[in-house]
Amino acid sequence: MSEETVPQQGGGAGSGTGTGQPKGLLQQMEELMAALNADLSALERSTAGRAEDGEAG
């Protein structure tokens, strides 16, 4: 039963909606993780820059 409701790999022409939804969610998660990593990297750089400025002065 579960094999019919949740196809793991591409099937016939009628399975576009079944495989499209999980793939879309995975793509959204990957994009969100990439954005989060970029934000954290920028925050880390700005925090490190402030720490260096504080130690020097």
Tab-separated table of C-alpha atoms in Angstrom:
chain	number	residue	atom	x	y	z
A	1	MET	CA	0.000	0.000	0.000
A	2	SER	CA	2.662	2.520	0.987
A	3	GLU	CA	4.500	1.880	-2.272
A	4	GLU	CA	1.488	3.096	-4.215
A	5	THR	CA	0.878	6.223	-2.153
A	6	VAL	CA	4.543	7.288	-1.844
A	7	PRO	CA	6.527	6.459	-4.984
A	8	GLN	CA	10.263	6.592	-4.281
A	9	GLN	CA	11.310	6.945	-7.919
A	10	GLY	CA	9.693	8.395	-11.023
A	11	GLY	CA	6.873	6.368	-12.499
A	12	GLY	CA	4.505	6.878	-15.390
A	13	ALA	CA	3.098	10.153	-16.668
A	14	GLY	CA	0.374	10.135	-13.974
A	15	SER	CA	2.849	10.159	-11.070
A	16	GLY	CA	3.958	13.783	-11.575
A	17	THR	CA	2.067	15.097	-8.538
A	18	GLY	CA	3.173	12.213	-6.316
A	19	THR	CA	6.887	12.764	-6.929
A	20	GLY	CA	6.704	16.548	-7.384
A	21	GLN	CA	5.542	17.385	-3.873
A	22	PRO	CA	8.306	15.658	-1.838
A	23	LYS	CA	10.927	16.916	-4.279
A	24	GLY	CA	9.609	20.440	-3.866
A	25	LEU	CA	9.774	20.158	-0.085
A	26	LEU	CA	13.323	18.811	-0.236
A	27	GLN	CA	14.356	21.629	-2.541
A	28	GLN	CA	12.799	24.190	-0.188
A	29	MET	CA	14.647	22.679	2.770
A	30	GLU	CA	17.940	22.766	0.877
A	31	GLU	CA	17.391	26.402	-0.096
A	32	LEU	CA	16.508	27.341	3.485
A	33	MET	CA	19.602	25.556	4.817
A	34	ALA	CA	21.798	27.330	2.278
A	35	ALA	CA	20.316	30.693	3.252
A	36	LEU	CA	20.775	29.907	6.942
A	37	ASN	CA	24.398	28.916	6.393
A	38	ALA	CA	25.039	32.148	4.486
A	39	ASP	CA	23.449	34.211	7.262
A	40	LEU	CA	25.443	32.414	9.946
A	41	SER	CA	28.675	32.892	8.005
A	42	ALA	CA	28.002	36.614	7.652
A	43	LEU	CA	27.156	36.886	11.349
A	44	GLU	CA	30.314	35.005	12.287
A	45	ARG	CA	32.434	37.323	10.134
A	46	SER	CA	30.885	40.460	11.590
A	47	THR	CA	31.240	39.141	15.128
A	48	ALA	CA	34.874	38.176	14.554
A	49	GLY	CA	35.579	41.623	13.099
A	50	ARG	CA	34.091	43.342	16.137
A	51	ALA	CA	36.089	41.119	18.519
A	52	GLU	CA	39.322	41.996	16.716
A	53	ASP	CA	38.503	45.704	16.839
A	54	GLY	CA	37.698	45.470	20.545
A	55	GLU	CA	40.950	43.707	21.403
A	56	ALA	CA	43.082	46.186	19.449
A	57	GLY	CA	41.578	49.243	21.084
